[in-house]
Tab-separated table of C-alpha atoms in Angstrom:
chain	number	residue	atom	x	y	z
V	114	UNK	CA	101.736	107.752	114.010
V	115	UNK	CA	101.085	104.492	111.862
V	116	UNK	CA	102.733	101.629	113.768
V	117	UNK	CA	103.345	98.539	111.251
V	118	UNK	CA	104.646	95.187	112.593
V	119	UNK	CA	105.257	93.037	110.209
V	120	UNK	CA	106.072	88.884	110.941
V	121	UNK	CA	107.832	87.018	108.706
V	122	UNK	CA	110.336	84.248	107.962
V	123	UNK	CA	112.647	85.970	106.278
V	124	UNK	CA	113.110	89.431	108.327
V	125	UNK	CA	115.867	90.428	105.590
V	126	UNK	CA	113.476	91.734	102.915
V	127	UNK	CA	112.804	94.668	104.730
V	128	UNK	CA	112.058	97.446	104.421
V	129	UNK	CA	112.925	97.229	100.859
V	130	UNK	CA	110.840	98.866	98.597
V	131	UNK	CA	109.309	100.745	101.689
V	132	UNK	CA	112.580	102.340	102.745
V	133	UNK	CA	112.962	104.106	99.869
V	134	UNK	CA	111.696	107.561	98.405
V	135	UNK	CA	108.595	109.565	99.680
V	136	UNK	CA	107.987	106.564	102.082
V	137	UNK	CA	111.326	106.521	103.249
V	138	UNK	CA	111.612	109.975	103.792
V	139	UNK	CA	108.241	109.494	106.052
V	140	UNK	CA	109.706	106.616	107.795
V	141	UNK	CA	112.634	108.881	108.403
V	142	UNK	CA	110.427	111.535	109.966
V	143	UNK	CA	108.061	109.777	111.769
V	144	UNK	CA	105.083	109.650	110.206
V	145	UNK	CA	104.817	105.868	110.321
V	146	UNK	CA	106.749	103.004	112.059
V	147	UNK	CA	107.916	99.354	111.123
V	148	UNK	CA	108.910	96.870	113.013
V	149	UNK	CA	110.363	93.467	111.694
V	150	UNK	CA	109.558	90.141	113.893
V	151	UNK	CA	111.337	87.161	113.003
V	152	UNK	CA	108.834	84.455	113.393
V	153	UNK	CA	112.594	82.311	113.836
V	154	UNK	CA	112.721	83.885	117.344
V	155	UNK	CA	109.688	82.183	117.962
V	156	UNK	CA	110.967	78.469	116.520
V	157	UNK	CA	110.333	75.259	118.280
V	158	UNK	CA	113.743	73.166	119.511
V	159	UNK	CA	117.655	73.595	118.953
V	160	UNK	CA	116.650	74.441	115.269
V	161	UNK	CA	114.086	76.896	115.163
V	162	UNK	CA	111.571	75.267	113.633
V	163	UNK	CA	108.343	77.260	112.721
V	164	UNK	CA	106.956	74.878	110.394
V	165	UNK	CA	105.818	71.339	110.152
V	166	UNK	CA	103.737	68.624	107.825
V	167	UNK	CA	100.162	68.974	107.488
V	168	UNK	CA	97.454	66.815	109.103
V	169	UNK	CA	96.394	64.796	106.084
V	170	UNK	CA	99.313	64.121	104.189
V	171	UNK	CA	100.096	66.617	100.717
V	172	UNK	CA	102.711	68.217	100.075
V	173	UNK	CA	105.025	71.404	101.198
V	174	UNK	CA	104.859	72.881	104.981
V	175	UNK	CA	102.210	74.740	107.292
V	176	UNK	CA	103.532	77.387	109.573
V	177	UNK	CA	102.642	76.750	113.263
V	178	UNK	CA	100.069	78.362	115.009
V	179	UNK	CA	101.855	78.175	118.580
V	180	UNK	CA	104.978	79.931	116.623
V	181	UNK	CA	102.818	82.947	115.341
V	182	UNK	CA	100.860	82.951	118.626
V	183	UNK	CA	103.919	83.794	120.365
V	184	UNK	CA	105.401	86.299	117.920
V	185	UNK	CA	102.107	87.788	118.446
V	186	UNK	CA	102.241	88.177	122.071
V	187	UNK	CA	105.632	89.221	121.877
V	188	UNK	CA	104.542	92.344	120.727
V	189	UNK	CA	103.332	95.395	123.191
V	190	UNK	CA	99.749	96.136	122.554
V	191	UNK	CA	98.501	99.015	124.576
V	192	UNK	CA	94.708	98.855	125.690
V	193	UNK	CA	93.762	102.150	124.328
V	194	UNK	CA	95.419	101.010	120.902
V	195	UNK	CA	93.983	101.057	117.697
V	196	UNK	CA	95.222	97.130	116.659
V	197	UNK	CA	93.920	95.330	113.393
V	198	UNK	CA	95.273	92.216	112.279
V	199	UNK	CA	96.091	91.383	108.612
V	200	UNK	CA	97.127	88.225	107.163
V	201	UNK	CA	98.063	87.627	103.335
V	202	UNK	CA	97.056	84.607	101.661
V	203	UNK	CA	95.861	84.082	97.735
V	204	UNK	CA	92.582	83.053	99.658
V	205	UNK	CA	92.065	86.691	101.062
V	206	UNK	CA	89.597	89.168	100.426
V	207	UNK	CA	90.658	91.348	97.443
V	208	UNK	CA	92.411	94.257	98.135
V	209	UNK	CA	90.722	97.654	97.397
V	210	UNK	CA	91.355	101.230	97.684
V	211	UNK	CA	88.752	101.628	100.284
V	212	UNK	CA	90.578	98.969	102.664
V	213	UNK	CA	93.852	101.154	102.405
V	214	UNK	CA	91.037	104.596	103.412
V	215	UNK	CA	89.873	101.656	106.316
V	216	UNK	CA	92.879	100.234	107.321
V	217	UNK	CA	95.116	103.830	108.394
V	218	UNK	CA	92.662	104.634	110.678
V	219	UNK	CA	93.720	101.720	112.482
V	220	UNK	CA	97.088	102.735	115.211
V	221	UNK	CA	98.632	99.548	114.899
V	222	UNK	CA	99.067	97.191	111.655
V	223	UNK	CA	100.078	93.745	112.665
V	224	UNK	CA	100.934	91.972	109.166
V	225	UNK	CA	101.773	88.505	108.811
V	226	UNK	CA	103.785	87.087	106.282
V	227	UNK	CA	102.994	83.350	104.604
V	228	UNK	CA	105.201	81.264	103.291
V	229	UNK	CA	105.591	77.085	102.262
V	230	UNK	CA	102.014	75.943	102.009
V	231	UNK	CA	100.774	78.544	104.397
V	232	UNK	CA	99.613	79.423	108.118
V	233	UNK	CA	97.836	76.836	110.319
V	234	UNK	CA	94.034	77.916	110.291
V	235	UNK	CA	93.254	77.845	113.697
V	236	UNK	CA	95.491	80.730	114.596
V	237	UNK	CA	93.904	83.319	111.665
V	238	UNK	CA	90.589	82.285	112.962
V	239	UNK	CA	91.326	82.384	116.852
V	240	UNK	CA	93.394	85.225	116.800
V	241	UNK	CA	91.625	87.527	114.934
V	242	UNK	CA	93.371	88.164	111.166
V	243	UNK	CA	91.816	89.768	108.292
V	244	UNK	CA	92.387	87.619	105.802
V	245	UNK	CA	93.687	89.625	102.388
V	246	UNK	CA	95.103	88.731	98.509
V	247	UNK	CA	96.954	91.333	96.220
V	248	UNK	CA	95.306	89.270	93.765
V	249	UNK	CA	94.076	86.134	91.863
V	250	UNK	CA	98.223	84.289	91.661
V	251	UNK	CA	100.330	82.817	94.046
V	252	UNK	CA	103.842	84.403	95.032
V	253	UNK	CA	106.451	81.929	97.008
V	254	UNK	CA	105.487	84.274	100.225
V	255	UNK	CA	103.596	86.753	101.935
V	256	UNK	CA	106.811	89.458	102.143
V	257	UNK	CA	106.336	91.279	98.234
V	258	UNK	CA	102.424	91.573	99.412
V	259	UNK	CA	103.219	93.167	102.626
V	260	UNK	CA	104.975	95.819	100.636
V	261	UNK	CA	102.356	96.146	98.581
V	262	UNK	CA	99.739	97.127	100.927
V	263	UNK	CA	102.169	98.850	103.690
V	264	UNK	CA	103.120	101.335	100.564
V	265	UNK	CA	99.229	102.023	99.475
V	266	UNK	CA	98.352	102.893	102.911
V	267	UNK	CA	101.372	104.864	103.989
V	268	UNK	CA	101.274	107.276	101.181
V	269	UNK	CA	97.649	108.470	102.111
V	270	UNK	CA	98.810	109.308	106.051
V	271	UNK	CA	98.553	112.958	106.287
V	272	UNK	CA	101.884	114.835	105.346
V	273	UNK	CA	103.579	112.092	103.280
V	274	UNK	CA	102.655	113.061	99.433
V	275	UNK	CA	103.190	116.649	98.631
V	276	UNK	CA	99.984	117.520	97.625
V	277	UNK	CA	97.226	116.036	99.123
V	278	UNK	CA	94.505	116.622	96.576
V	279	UNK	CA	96.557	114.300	94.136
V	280	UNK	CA	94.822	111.357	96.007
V	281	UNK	CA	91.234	112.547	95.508
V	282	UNK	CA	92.480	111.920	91.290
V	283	UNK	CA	94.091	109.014	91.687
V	284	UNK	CA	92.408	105.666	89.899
V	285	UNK	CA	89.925	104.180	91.936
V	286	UNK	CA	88.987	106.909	94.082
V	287	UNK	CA	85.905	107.892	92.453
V	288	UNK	CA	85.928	103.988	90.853
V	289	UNK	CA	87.730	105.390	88.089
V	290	UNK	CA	91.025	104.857	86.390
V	291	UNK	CA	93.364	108.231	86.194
V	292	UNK	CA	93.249	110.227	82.859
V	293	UNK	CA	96.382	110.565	80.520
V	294	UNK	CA	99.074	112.376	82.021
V	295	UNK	CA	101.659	114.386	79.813
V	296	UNK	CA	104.658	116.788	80.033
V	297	UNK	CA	107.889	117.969	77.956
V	298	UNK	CA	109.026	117.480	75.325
V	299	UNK	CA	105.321	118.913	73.721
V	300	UNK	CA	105.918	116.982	70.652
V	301	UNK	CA	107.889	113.304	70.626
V	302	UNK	CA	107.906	110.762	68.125
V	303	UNK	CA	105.255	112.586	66.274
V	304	UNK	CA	102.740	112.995	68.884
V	305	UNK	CA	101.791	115.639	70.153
V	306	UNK	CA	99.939	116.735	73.728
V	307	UNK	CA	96.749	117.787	73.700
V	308	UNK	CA	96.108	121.239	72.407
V	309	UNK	CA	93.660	121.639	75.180
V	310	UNK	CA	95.820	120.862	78.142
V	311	UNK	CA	97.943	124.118	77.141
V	312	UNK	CA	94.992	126.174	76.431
V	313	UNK	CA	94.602	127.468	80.389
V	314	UNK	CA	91.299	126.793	80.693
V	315	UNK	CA	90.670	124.893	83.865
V	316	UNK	CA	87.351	124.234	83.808
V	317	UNK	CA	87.557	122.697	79.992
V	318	UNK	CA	90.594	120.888	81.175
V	319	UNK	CA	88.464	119.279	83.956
V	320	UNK	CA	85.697	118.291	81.898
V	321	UNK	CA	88.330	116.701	79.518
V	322	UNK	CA	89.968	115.073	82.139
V	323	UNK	CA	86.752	113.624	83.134
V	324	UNK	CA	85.990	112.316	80.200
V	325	UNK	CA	89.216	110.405	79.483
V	326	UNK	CA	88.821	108.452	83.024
V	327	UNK	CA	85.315	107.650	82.015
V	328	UNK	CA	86.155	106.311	78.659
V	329	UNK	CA	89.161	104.465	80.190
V	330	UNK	CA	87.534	102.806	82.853
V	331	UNK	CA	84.380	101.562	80.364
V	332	UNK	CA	86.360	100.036	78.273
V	333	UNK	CA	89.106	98.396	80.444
V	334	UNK	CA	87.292	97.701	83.557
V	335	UNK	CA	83.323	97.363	83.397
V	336	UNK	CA	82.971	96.299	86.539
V	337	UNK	CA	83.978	99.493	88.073
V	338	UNK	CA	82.115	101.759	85.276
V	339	UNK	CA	79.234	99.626	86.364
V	340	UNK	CA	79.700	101.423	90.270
V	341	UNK	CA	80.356	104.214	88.772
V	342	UNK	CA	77.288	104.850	87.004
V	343	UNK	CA	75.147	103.657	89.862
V	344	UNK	CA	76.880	106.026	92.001
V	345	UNK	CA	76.565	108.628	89.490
């Protein structure tokens, strides 16, 4: 089972999104874990403090390193556990569908959440954490992201969508987008489905199918037609 620890400031957001519908259901039956740690527990004084000024003068707040140090520790990490560390920040690494592939083969997902003007950079680098971005814009904190990639890697565990081979069509697998996908009504607002998606064969259907991802991903996202065709 996937164990995913998430830290954050604001423990209330979960599970949101993620205790909802096919990843829901799996959360219900075991297939994955979350735990919430709120990085409050952790506060310095009577207040709870996790965040203070930043050396150098500028504005808005740094978390502390000794508070996430000791949210880390606070959490039981067996030796023979799997344990990566993941922190989200518009400075990251962009997320791809091969780091969802990477990161479920992982036993333990220890997430942390930023929020103000960020985390103090001597923990990330002392401790460990994989520095990751959702992409190129800034969100108020790390807590929408964490959703984000907690929901693209539970629903490739084994047993959470219904049929498996789904993923091996999804976009980006192949560094493709996903063909056109249709069902009833056959005709709406004039338009028709294609005559060859009802025609039963499977093999033209395929090639069609093929074609329309190809097509799709030229002329929306050249960089990954440009993979493509070298893997190709």
């Amino acid at each position: 089972m996937l164990e995913i620890k998430i830290l954050t400031a604001y423990p209330e957001i979960f599970p949101g999104a993620l205790g909802h519908s096919i990843l829901g259901k799996a959360l219900e039956e075991k297939k994955w874990s979350l735990d919430i740690v709120n990085l409050h527990d952790f506060g310095i004084d009577e207040r709870k403090n996790i965040d203070d000024e930043p050396f150098g003068g500028g504005p808005g707040m740094v978390i502390r390193a000794d508070v996430v140090e000791n949210a880390l520790l606070s959490i039981d990490y067996p030796k023979d556990l799997k344990r990566l560390l993941i922190y989200l920040t518009p400075s990251g690494r962009p997320l791809k569908q091969s780091n969802l592939l990477e990161f479920i083969e992982f036993n333990q997902l220890i997430i942390l959440c930023g929020r103000f003007e960020g985390v103090d950079a001597r923990v990330i680098d002392s401790l460990g954490f994989k520095e990751i971005s959702i992409g190129d814009y800034v969100l108020a904190g790390g807590e929408v992201a964490a959703q984000v990639l907690v929901e693209g890697c539970v629903r490739l565990l084994p047993g959470v969508l219904g049929r498996s081979e789904s993923i091996l069509e999804e976009s980006f697998s192949k560094n493709l987008l996903e063909y056109p996908q249709y069902t009833k009504p056959h005709k709406w607002e004039k338009k028709e489905v294609p005559d060859l998606l009802l025609s039963g064969d499977h093999a033209k259907i395929k090639h069609w199918r093929l074609t329309q991802s190809e097509d799709i991903t030229r002329r929306r996202r050249p960089d990954l037609w440009e993979k493509y065709k070298k893997n190709k």
